[in-house]
Tab-separated table of C-alpha atoms and ligand atoms in Angstrom:
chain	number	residue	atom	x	y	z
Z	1	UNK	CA	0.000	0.000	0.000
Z	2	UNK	CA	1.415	3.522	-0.764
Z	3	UNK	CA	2.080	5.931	2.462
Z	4	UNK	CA	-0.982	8.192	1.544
Z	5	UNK	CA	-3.583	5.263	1.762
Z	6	UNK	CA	-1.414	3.625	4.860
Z	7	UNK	CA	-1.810	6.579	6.728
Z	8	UNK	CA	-5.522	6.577	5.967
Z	9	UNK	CA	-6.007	3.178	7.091
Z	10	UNK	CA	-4.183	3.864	10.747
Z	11	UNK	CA	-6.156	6.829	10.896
Z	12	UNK	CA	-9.503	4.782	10.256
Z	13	UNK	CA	-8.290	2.367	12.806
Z	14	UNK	CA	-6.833	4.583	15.446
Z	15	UNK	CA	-9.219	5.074	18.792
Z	16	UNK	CA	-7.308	8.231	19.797
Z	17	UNK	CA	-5.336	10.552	17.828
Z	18	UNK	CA	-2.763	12.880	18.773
Z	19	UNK	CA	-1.260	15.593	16.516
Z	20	UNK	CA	2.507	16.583	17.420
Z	21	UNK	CA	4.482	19.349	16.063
Z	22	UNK	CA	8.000	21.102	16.935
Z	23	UNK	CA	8.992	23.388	19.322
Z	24	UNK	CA	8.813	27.248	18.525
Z	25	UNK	CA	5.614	27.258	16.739
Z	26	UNK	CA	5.079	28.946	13.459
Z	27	UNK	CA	2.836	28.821	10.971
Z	28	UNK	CA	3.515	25.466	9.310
Z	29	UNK	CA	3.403	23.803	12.622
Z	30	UNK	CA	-0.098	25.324	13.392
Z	31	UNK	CA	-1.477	25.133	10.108
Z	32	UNK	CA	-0.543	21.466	9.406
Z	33	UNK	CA	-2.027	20.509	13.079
Z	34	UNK	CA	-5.022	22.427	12.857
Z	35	UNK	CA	-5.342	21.519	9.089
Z	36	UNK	CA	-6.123	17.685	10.495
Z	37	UNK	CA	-7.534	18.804	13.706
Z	38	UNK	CA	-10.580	20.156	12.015
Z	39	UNK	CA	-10.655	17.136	9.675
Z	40	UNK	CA	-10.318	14.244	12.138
Z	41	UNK	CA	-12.813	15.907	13.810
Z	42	UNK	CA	-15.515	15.985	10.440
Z	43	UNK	CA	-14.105	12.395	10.747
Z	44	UNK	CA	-15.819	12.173	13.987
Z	45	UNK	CA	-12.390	10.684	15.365
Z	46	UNK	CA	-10.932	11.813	18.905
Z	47	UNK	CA	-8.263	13.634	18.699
Z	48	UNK	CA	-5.871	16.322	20.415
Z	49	UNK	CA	-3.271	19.016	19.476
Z	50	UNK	CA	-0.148	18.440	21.854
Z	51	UNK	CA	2.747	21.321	21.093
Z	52	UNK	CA	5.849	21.622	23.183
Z	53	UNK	CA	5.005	25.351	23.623
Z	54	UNK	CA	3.076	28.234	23.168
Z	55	UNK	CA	2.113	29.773	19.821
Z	56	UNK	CA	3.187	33.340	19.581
Z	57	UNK	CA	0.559	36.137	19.599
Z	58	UNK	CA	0.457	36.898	15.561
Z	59	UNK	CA	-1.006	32.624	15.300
Z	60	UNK	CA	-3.865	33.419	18.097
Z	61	UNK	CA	-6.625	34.724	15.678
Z	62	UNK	CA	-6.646	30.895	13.843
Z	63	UNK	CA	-10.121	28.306	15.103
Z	64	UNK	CA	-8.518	25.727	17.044
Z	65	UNK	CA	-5.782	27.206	18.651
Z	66	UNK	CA	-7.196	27.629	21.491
Z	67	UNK	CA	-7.440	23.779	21.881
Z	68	UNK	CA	-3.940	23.064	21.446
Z	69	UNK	CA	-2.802	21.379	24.575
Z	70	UNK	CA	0.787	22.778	25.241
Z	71	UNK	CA	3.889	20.674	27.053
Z	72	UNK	CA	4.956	23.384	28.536
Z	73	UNK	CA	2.477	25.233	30.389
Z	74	UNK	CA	0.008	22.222	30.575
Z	75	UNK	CA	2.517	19.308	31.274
Z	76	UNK	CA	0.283	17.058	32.984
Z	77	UNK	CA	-2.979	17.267	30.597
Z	78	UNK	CA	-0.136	17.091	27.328
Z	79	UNK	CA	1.563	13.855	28.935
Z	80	UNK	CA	-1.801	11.840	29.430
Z	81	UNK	CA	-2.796	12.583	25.889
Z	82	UNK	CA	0.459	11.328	24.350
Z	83	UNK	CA	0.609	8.465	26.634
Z	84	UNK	CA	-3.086	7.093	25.716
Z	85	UNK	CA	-2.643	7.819	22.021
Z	86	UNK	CA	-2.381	5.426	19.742
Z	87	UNK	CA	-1.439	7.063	16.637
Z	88	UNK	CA	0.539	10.270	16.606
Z	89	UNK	CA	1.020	12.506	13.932
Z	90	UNK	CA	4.747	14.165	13.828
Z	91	UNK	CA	4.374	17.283	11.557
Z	92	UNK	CA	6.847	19.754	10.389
Z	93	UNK	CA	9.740	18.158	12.030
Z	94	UNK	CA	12.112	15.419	11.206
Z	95	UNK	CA	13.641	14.187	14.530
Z	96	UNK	CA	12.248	13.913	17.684
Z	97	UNK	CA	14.556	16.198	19.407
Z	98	UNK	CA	12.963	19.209	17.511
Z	99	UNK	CA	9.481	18.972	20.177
Z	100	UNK	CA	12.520	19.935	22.875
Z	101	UNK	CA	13.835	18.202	25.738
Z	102	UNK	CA	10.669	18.115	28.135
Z	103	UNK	CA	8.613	16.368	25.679
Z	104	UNK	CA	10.989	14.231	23.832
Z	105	UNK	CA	10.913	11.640	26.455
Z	106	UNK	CA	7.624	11.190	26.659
Z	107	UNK	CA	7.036	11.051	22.302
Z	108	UNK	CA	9.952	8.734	22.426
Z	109	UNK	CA	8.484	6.242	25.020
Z	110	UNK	CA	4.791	5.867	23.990
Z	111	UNK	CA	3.721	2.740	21.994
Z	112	UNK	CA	1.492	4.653	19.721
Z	113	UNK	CA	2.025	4.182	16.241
Z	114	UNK	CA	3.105	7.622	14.514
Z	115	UNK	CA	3.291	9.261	11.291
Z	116	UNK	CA	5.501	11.565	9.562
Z	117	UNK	CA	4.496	14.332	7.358
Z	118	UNK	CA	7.363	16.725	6.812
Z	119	UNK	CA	9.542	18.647	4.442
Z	120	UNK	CA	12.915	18.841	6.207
Z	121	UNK	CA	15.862	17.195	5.067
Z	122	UNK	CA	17.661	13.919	6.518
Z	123	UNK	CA	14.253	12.280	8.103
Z	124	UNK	CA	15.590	10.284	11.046
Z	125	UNK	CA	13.485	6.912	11.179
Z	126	UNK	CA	11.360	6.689	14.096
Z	127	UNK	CA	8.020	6.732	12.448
Z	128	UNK	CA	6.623	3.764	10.886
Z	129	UNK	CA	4.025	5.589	7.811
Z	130	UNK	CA	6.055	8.627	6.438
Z	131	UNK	CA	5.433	11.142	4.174
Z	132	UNK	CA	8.561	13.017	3.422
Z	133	UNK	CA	9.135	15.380	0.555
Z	134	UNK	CA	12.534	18.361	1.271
Z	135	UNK	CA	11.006	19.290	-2.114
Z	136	UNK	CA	7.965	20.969	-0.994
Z	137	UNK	CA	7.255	24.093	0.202
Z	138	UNK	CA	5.389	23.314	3.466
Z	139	UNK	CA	4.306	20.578	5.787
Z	140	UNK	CA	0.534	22.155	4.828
Z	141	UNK	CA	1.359	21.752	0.886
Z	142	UNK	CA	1.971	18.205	1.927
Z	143	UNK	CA	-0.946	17.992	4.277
Z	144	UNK	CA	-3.247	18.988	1.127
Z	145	UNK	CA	-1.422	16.730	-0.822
Z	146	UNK	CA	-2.076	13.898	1.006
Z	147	UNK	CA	-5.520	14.856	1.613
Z	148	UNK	CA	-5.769	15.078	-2.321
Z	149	UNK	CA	-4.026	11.572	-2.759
Z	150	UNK	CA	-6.840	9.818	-0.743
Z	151	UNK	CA	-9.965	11.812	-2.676
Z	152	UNK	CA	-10.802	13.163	0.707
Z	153	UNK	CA	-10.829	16.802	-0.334
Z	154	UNK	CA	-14.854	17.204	0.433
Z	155	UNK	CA	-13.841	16.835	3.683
Z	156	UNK	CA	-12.212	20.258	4.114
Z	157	UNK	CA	-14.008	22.678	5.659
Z	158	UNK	CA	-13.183	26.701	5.486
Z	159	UNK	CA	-11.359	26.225	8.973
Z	160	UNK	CA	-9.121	23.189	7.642
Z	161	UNK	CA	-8.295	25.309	4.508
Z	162	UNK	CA	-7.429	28.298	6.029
Z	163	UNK	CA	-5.421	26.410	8.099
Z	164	UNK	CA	-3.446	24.966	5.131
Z	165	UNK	CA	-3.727	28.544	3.418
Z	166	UNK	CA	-1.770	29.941	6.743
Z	167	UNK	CA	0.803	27.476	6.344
Z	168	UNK	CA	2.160	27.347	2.838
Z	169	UNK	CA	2.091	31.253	3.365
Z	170	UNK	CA	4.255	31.662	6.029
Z	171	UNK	CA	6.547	29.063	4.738
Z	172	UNK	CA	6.893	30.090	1.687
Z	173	UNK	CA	7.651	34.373	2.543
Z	174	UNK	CA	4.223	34.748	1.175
Z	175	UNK	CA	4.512	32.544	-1.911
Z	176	UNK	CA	8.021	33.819	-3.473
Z	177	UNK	CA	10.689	31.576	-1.898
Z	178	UNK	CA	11.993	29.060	-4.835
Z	179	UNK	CA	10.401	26.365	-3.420
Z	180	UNK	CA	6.766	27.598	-4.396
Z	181	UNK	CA	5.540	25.417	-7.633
Z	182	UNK	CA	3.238	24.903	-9.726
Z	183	UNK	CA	1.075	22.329	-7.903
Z	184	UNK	CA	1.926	25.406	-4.626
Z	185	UNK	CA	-0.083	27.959	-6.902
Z	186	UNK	CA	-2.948	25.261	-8.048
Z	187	UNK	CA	-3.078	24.002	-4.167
Z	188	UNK	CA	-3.852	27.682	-2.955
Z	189	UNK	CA	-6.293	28.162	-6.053
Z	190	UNK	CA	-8.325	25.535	-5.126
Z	191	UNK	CA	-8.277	26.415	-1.138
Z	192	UNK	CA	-9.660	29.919	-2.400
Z	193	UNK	CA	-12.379	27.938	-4.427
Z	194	UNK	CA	-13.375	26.433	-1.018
Z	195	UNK	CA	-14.012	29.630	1.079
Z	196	UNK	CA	-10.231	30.758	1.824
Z	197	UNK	CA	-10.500	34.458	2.616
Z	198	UNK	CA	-7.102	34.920	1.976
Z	199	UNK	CA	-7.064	38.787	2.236
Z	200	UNK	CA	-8.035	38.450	6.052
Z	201	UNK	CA	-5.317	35.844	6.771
Z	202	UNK	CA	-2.231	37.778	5.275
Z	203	UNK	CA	-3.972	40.591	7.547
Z	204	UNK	CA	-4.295	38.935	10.503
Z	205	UNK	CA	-0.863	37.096	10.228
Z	206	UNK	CA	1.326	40.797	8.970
Z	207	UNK	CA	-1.153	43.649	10.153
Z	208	UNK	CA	-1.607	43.236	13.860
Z	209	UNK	CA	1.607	44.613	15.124
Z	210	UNK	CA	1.794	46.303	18.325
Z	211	UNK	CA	3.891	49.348	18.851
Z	212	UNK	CA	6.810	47.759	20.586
Z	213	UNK	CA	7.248	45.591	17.909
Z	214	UNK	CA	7.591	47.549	15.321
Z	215	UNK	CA	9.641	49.483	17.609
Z	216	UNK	CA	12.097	46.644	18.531
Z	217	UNK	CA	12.162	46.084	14.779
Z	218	UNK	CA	13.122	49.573	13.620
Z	219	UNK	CA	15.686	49.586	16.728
Z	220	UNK	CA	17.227	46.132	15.579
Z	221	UNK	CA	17.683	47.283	12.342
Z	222	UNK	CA	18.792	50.847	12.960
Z	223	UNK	CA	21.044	49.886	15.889
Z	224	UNK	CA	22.028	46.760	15.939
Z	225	UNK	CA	22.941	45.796	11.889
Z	226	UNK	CA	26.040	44.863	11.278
Z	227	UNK	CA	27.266	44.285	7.422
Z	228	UNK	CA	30.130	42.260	6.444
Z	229	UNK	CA	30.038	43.371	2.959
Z	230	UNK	CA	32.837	41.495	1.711
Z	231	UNK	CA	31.482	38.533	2.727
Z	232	UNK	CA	27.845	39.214	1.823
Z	233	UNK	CA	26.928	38.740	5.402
Z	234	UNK	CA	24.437	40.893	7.306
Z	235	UNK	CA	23.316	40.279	11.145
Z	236	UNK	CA	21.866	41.484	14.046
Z	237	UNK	CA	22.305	40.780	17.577
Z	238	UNK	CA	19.651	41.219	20.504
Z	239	UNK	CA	20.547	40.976	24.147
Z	240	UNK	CA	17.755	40.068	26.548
Z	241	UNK	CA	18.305	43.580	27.942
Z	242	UNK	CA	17.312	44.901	24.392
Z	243	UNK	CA	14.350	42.473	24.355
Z	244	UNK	CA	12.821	43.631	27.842
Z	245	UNK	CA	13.359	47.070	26.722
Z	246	UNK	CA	10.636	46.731	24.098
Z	247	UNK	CA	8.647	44.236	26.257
Z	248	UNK	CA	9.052	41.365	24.032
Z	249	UNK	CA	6.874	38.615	23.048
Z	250	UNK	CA	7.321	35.048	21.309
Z	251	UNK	CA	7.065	36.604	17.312
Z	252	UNK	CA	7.951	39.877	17.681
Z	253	UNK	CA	11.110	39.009	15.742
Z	254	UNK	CA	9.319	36.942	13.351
Z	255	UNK	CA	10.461	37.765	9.889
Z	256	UNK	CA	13.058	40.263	11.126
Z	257	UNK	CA	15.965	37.736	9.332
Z	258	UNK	CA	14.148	37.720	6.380
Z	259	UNK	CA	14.135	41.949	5.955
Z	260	UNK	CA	18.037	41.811	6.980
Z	261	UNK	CA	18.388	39.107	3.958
Z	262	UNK	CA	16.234	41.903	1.867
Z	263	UNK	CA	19.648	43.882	1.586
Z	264	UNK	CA	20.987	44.533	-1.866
Z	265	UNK	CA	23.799	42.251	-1.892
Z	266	UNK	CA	23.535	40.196	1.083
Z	267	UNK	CA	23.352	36.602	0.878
Z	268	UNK	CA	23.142	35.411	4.597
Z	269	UNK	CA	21.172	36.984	6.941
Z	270	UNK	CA	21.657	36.178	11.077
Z	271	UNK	CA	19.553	36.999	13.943
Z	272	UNK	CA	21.189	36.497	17.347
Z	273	UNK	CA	18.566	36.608	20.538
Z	274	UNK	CA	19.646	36.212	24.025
Z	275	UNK	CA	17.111	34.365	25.998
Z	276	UNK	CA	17.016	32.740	29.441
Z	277	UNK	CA	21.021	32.027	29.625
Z	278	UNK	CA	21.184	31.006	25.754
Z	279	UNK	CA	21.404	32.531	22.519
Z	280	UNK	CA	18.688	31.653	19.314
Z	281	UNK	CA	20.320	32.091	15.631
Z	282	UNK	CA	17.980	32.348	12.940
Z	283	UNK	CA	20.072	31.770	9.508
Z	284	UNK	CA	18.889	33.020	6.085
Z	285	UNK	CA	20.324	33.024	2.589
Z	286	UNK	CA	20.295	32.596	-0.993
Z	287	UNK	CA	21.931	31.454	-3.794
Z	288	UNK	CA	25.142	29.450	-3.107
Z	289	UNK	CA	25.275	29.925	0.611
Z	290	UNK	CA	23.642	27.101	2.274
Z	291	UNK	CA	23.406	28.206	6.407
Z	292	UNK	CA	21.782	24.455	7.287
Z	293	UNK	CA	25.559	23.535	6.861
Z	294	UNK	CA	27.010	26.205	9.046
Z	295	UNK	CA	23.809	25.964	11.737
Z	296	UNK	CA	24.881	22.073	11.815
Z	297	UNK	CA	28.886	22.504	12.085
Z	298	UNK	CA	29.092	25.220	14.411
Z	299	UNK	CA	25.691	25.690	16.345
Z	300	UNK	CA	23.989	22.750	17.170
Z	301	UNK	CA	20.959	23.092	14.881
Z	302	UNK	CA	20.058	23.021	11.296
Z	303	UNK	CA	17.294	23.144	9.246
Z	304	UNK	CA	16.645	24.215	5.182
Z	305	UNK	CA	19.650	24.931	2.834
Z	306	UNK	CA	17.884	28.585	3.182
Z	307	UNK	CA	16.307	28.528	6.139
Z	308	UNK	CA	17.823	27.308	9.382
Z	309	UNK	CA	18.194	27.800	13.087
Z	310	UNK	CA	20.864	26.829	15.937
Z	311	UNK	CA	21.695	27.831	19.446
Z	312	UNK	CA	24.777	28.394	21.503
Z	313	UNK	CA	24.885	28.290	25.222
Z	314	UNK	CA	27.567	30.785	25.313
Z	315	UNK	CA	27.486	34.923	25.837
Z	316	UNK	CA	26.116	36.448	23.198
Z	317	UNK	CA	29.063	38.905	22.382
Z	318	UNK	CA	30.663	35.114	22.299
Z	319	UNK	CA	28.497	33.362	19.876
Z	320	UNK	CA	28.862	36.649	17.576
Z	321	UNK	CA	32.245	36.269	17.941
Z	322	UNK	CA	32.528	32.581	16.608
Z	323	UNK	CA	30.268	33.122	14.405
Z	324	UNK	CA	31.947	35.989	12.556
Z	325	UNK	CA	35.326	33.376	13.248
Z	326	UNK	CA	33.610	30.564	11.418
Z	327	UNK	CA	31.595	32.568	8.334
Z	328	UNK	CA	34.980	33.595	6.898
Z	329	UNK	CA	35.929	29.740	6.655
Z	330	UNK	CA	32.683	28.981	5.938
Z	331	UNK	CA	33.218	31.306	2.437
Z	332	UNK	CA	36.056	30.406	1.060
Z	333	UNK	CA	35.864	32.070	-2.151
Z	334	UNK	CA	36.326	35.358	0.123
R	1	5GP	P1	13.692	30.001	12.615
R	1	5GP	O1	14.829	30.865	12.221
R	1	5GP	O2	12.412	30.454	11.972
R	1	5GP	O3	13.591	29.783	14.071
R	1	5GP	O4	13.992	28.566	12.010
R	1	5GP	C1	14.101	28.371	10.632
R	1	5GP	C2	14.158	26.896	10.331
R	1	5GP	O5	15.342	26.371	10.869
R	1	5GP	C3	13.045	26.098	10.961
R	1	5GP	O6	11.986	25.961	10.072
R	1	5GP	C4	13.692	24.774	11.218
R	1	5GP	O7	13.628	23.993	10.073
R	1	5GP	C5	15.131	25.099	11.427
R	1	5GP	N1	15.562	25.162	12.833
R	1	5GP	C6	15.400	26.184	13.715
R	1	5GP	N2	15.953	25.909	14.895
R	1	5GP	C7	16.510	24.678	14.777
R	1	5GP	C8	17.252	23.824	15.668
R	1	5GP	O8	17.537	24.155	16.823
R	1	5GP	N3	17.618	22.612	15.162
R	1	5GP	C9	17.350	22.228	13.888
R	1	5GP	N4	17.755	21.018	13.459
R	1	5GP	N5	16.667	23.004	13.036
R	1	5GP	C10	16.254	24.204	13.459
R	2	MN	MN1	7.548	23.942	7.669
């Protein structure tokens, strides 16, 4: 039997679903859980939403959200749904160390069956149906996909689609990143054909800033850039000082990596961001600089060729350090 049918037929069977995701929400990870929430549920199936942590403020608005059961403020009411699953759905991550430390233990000791539906590269094998395409935009392009592949796409209602709208979007910088395709474009056609309002979720997911956050954003980028123009290197660095100062909250940065990577020239954008004793990188680029390579070597992460994240326990005037230390090896045309 092919995966898309397999993973119909544990669904079918399955008395209690739950959906997993990774660890720093965004809006693959919501979309693609929500996505087969709301579907499961038309399914008449029981079934839960168990994230390691929070989604930031900018994912609130989306039906469902609210039902998401997360590890890290809800630890005891997230570990009795994973251990009394059996069938879990791993989406938008390809290892089980990307739902964190707290919750890994518990994913990695359940009996449930699970499934993987992902688009990072190097799947590690610890799900037994898997759906795994580094070609595709988004976990939610794959989500439809598979939803397509088993003539189930009736079944979709406006909630489910927006859901899958929300996620190839954000994935995909709003449908310009090279990994957009055809079938991308014809996917999100056919979502509008079923009641997307896709003008309201580009507005709820870019318009709602509050003031501090556009206000940490101009700061970070009027204070804080740093351009290594030789090297076609561009980054930012945000102490938790900084942070406080504009009362930051989980998203406020979102995107931020993406603007610096905007920069005539610039090939790799980096976003440093002290928090709680460590520091976050985001890594963006283009062309012929691949940051998953560099996030993997040097900073105990990874992630897309274009698209990747690490993090370094040491000071963040440290980290910066290295990492202007390592980006000049890292370039060796330079
Ligand atoms: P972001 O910069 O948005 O936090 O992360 C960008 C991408 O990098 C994510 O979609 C994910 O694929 C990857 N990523 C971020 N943090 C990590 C990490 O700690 N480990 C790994 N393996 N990948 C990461
Ligand atoms: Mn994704």
């Amino acid at each position: 039997m092919d995966q898309s049918h397999e993973i119909l037929r544990l669904v079918k069977q399955a008395q209690s679903l739950v959906i997993t995701s990774h660890k720093s929400p965004d809006g693959d990870s919501i979309g693609s859980s929500l996505a087969l929430f709301h579907l499961f549920h038309k399914w008449n199936k029981s079934v839960k939403v168990v994230h390691p942590d929070p989604a930031p403020a900018f994912l609130h608005w989306i039906k469902g959200q609210e039902a998401i059961i997360d590890f890290e403020t809800k630890e005891e009411e997230a570990k009795t749904a994973l251990e009394s699953a059996d069938l879990i759905f791993c989406l938008d991550y390809n290892e089980p160390s990307r739902v964190g430390e707290a919750m890994v233990a518990v994913l990695t000791e359940t009996k449930a069956v699970k499934v993987m539906i992902d688009h990072h590269l190097h799947p590690a094998d610890f799900c037994q149906a898997v759906i795994s395409d580094t070609s595709a935009s988004s976990t939610c392009e794959l989500i439809y996909k598979w939803i397509k592949a088993i003539a189930r796409l009736s079944d979709l209602d406006e909630n489910s689609c927006t859901a899958i709208y929300l996620g190839i979007m954000t994935d995909t910088g709003s449908f310009r990143f090279p990994s957009v395709s055809a079938f991308t474009h014809e996917a999100i056609g056919d979502l509008i054909r079923r009641g997307v309002k896709h003008f309201l979720i580009h507005e709820a997911v870019y318009d709602t800033n509050t003031v501090d956050r556009i206000k940490l954003r101009g700061f970070a980028l009027s204070e804080k850039l740093v351009c290594l123009n030789d090297l076609h290197v561009a980054y930012a660095a945000l102490s938790e000082e900084e942070l406080n100062r504009f009362h930051y909250q989980k998203g406020d940065t979102e995107g931020l990596v993406n603007q610096i990577l905007g920069i005539q020239g610039i090939k790799m954008a980096v976003l440093f961001m002290e928090k709680g004793g460590n520091v976050k990188i985001s890594f963006r680029s283009k062309g012929d600089y691949f940051v998953n390579e560099l996030a993997k070597m040097h900073f105990n992460g990874g992630g897309h060729a274009y698209a990747s994240g690490g993090i370094s326990d040491e000071s963040l005037e440290k980290t910066v350090e290295k990492f202007v230390t390592f980006v000049k090896d890292f370039i060796p045309e330079v």
